[in-house]
Short mmCIF file of C-alpha atoms in Angstrom, two decimals:
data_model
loop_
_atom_site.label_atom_id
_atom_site.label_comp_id
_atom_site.label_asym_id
_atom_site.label_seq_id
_atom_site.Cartn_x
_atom_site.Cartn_y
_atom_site.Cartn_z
CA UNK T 831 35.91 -4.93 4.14
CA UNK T 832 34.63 -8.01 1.86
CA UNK T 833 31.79 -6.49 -0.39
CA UNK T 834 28.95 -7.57 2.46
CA UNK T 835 25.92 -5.26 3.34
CA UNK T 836 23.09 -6.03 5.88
CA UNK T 837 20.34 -3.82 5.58
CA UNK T 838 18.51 -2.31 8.06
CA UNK T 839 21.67 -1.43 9.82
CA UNK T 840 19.08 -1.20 12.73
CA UNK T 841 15.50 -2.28 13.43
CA UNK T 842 12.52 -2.14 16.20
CA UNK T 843 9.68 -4.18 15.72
CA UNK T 844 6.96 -5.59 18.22
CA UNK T 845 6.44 -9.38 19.34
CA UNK T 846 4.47 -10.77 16.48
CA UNK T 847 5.15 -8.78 13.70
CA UNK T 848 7.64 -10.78 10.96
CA UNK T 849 10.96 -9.07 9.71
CA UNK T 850 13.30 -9.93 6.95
CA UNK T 851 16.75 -8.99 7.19
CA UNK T 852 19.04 -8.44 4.17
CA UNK T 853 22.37 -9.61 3.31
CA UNK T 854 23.80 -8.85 -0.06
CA UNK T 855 27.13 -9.11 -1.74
CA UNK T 856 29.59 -7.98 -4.44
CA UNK T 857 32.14 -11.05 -3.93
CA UNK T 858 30.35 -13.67 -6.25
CA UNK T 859 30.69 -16.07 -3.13
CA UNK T 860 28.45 -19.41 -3.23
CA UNK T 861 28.47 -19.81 0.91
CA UNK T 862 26.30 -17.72 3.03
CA UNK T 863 25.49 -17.55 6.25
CA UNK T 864 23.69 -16.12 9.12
CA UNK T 865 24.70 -15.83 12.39
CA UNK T 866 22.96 -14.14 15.43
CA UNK T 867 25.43 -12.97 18.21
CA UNK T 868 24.20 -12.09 22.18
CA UNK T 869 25.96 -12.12 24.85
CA UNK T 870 27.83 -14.72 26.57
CA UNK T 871 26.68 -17.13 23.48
CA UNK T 872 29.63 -16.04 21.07
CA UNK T 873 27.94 -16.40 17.38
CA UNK T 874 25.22 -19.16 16.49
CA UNK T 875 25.01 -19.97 13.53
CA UNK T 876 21.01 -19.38 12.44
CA UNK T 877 21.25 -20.89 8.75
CA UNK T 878 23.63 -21.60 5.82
CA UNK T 879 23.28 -21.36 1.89
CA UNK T 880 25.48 -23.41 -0.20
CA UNK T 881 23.89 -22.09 -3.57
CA UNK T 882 21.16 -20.08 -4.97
CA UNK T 883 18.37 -21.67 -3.39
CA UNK T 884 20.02 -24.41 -1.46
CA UNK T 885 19.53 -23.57 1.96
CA UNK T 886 20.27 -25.47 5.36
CA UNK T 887 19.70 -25.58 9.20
CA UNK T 888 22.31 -24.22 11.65
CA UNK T 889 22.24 -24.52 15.28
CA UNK T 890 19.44 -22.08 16.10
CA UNK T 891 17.31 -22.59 13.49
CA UNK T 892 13.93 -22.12 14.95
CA UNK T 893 11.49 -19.13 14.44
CA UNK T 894 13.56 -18.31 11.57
CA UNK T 895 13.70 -19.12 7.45
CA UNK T 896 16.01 -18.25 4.65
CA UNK T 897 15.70 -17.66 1.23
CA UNK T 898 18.84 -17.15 -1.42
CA UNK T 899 17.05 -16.67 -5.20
CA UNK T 900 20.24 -14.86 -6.47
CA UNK T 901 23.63 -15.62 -5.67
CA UNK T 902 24.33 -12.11 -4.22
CA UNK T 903 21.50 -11.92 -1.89
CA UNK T 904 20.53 -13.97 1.15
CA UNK T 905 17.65 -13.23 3.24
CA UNK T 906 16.49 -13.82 6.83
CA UNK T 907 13.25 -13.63 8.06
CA UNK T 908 11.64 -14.30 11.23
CA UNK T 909 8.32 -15.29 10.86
CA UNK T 910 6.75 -14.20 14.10
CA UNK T 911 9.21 -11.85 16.01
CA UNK T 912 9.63 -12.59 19.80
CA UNK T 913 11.97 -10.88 22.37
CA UNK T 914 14.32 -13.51 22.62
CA UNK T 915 14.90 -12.86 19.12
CA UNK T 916 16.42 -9.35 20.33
CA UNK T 917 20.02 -9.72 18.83
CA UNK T 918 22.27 -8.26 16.75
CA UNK T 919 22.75 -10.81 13.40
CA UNK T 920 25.41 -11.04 11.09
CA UNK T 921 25.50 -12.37 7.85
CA UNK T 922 29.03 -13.87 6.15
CA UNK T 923 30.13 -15.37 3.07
CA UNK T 924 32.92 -17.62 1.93
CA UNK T 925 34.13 -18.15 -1.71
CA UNK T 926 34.60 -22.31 -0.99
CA UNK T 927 33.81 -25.14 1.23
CA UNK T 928 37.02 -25.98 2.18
CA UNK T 929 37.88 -26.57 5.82
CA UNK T 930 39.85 -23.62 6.16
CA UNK T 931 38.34 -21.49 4.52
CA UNK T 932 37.94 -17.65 6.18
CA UNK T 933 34.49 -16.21 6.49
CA UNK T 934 34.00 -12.41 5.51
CA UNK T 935 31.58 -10.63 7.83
CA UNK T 936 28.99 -8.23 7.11
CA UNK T 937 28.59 -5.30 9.61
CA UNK T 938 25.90 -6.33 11.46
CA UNK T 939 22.21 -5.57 11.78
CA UNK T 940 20.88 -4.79 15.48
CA UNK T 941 17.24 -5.86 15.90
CA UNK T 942 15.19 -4.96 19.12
CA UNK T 943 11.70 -6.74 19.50
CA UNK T 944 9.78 -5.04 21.68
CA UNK G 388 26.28 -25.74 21.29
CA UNK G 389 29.28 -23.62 22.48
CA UNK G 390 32.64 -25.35 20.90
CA UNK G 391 35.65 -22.66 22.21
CA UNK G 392 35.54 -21.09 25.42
CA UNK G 393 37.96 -18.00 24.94
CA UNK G 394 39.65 -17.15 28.53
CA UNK G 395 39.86 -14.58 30.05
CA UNK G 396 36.39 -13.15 29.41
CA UNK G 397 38.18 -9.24 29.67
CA UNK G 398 41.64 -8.28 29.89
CA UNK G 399 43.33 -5.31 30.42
CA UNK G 400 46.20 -4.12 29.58
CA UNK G 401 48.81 -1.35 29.03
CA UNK G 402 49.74 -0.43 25.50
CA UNK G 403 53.31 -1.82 24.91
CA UNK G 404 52.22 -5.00 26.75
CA UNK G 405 51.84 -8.72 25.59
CA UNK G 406 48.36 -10.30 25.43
CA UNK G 407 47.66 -13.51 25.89
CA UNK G 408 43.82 -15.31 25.13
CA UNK G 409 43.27 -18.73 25.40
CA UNK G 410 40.70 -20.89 23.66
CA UNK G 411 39.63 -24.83 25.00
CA UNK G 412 37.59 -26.71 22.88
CA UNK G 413 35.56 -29.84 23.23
CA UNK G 414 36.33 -32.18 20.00
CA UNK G 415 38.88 -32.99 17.58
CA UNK G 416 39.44 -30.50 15.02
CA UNK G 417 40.43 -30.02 11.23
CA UNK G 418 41.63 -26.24 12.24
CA UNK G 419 41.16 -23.52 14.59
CA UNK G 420 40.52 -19.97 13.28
CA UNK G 421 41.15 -16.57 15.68
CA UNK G 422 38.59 -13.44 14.76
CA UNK G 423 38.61 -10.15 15.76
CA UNK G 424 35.70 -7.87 16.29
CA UNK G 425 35.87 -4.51 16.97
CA UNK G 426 32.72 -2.44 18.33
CA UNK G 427 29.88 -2.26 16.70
CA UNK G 428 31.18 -4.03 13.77
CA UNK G 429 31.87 -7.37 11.97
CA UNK G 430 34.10 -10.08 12.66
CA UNK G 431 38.27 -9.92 11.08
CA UNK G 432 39.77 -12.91 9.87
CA UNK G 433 43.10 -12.70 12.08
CA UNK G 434 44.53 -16.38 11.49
CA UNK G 435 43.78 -20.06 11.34
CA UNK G 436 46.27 -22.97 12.84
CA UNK G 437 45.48 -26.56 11.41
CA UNK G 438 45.02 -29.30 13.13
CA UNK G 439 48.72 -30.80 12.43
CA UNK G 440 50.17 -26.99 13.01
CA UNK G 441 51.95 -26.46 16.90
CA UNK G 442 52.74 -22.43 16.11
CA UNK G 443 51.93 -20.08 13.67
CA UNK G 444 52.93 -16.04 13.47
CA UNK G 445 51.77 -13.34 11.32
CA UNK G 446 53.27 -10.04 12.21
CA UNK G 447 52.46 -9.64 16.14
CA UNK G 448 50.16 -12.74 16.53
CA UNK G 449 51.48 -15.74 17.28
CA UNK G 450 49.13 -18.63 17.83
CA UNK G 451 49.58 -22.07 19.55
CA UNK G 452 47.74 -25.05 19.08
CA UNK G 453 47.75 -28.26 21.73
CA UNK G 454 45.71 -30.72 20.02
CA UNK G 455 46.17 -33.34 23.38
CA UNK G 456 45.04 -30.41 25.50
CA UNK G 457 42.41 -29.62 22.91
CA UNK G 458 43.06 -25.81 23.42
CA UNK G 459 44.92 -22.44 21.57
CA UNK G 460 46.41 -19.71 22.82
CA UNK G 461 46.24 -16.18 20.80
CA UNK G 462 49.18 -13.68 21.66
CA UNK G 463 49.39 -10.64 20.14
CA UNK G 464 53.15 -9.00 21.17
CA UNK G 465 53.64 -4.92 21.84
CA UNK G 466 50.10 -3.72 22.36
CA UNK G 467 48.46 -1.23 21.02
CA UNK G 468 45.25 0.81 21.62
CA UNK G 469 43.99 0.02 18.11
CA UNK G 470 44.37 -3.30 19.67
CA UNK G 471 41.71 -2.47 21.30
CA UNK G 472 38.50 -5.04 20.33
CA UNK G 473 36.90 -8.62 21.24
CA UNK G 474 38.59 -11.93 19.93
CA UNK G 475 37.42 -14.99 19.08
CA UNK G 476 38.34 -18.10 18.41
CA UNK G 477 36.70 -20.66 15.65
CA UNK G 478 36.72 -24.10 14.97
CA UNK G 479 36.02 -26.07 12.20
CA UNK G 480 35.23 -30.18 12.29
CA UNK G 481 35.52 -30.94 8.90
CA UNK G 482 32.86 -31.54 6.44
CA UNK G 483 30.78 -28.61 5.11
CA UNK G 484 32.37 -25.09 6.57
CA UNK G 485 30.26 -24.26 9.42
CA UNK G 486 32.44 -22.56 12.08
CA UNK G 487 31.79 -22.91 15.65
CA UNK G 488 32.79 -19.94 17.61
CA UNK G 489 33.77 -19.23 20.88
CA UNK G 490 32.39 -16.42 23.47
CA UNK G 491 35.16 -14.17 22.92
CA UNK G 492 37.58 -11.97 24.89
CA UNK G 493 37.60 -8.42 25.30
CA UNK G 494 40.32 -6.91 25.45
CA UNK G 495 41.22 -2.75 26.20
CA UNK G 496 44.57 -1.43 25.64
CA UNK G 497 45.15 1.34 27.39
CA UNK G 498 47.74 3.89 25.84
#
């Protein structure tokens, strides 16, 4: 596995309450990326960082913000936490923006919002 | 939006066995990328086919890519349990990398 780890691993929270999700890495990879992954939908992408603190909108961007203030660490946070934000999210990184280019996964973090 | 549809949504199979998964898309294309995700885990780069690419192999995958049809076809050849996992297919428009992936097959080998 690509140097990726998500921390918590696992998380329940209540409707309401914000949570910030971790993703760092050992690679020294500019692109990051969340993703959040339920069933039926395949992975979303949630947001994108193209540099340390050059962040962008994916295709499920609401109720959620990023933040990247060191290369190696990208975080996710969801402001207000509602059940439909019950999901398991992945973060990935890739080394260039080349079309082409492979995305390394992280393993995952499963979040319940109760 | 969802880009790739994989089809099947489950297959089954007996180890020793040929797999097939196919993958339709809506628009054109710079490259289509298969992943593979076992349980409880991340997504495995697995291959990518570009846009100008008809076949492509790497060890027992072989991928297709109809550009007219807009769709791929993932086959992995002699089965095996470790097999055993969900794949996805990925594609990729151009511009700034942002993958759109499909909603995956799962497939169970069965030794």
């Amino acid at each position: 596995d690509a140097g990726i780890t998500q921390s918590p691993r696992h998380k329940v929270t209540e409707t309401g309450t914000p949570v910030t999700l971790r993703c760092h890495q050992t690679e020294n990879h500019r692109y990051m990326y969340w993703y959040r992954q339920d069933p039926g939908h395949g992975l979303r992408l949630i947001h994108y960082s193209y540099g340390v603190k050059d962040t962008d909108k994916g295709e499920v961007s609401d109720g959620y913000s990023v933040s990247r203030s060191k290369t190696e660490d990208f975080l996710l946070t969801l402001e207000s936490a509602t059940s439909s934000q019950t999901s398991v999210y992945f973060c990935a990184i890739s080394e260039s923006r080349d079309s082409g280019e492979t995305q390394y996964f992280g393993p995952g973090t499963r979040l319940l919002v109760l | 939006s969802q880009q790739g549809e994989e089809d099947p949504q489950a297959l089954s199979i007996q180890e020793g066995e040929n797999a097939t998964m196919n993958c339709s898309y809506k628009t054109s294309i710079n490259n289509l990328q298969w992943y593979r995700q076992n349980s409880g885990r991340g997504l495995v780069h697995l291959i990518l086919i570009r846009s100008n690419e008809r076949e492509k192999h790497s060890g027992r995958l072989r991928v297709t890519l109809d550009t007219s049809k807009k769709s791929s076809s993932l086959l992995i050849t002699a089965s095996r349990a470790a097999d055993t996992a969900s794949y996805f297919c990925a594609t990729d428009r151009g511009g700034f990398q942002k993958l759109v992936f499909g909603t995956g097959t799962r497939l169970l080998v069965s030794p």
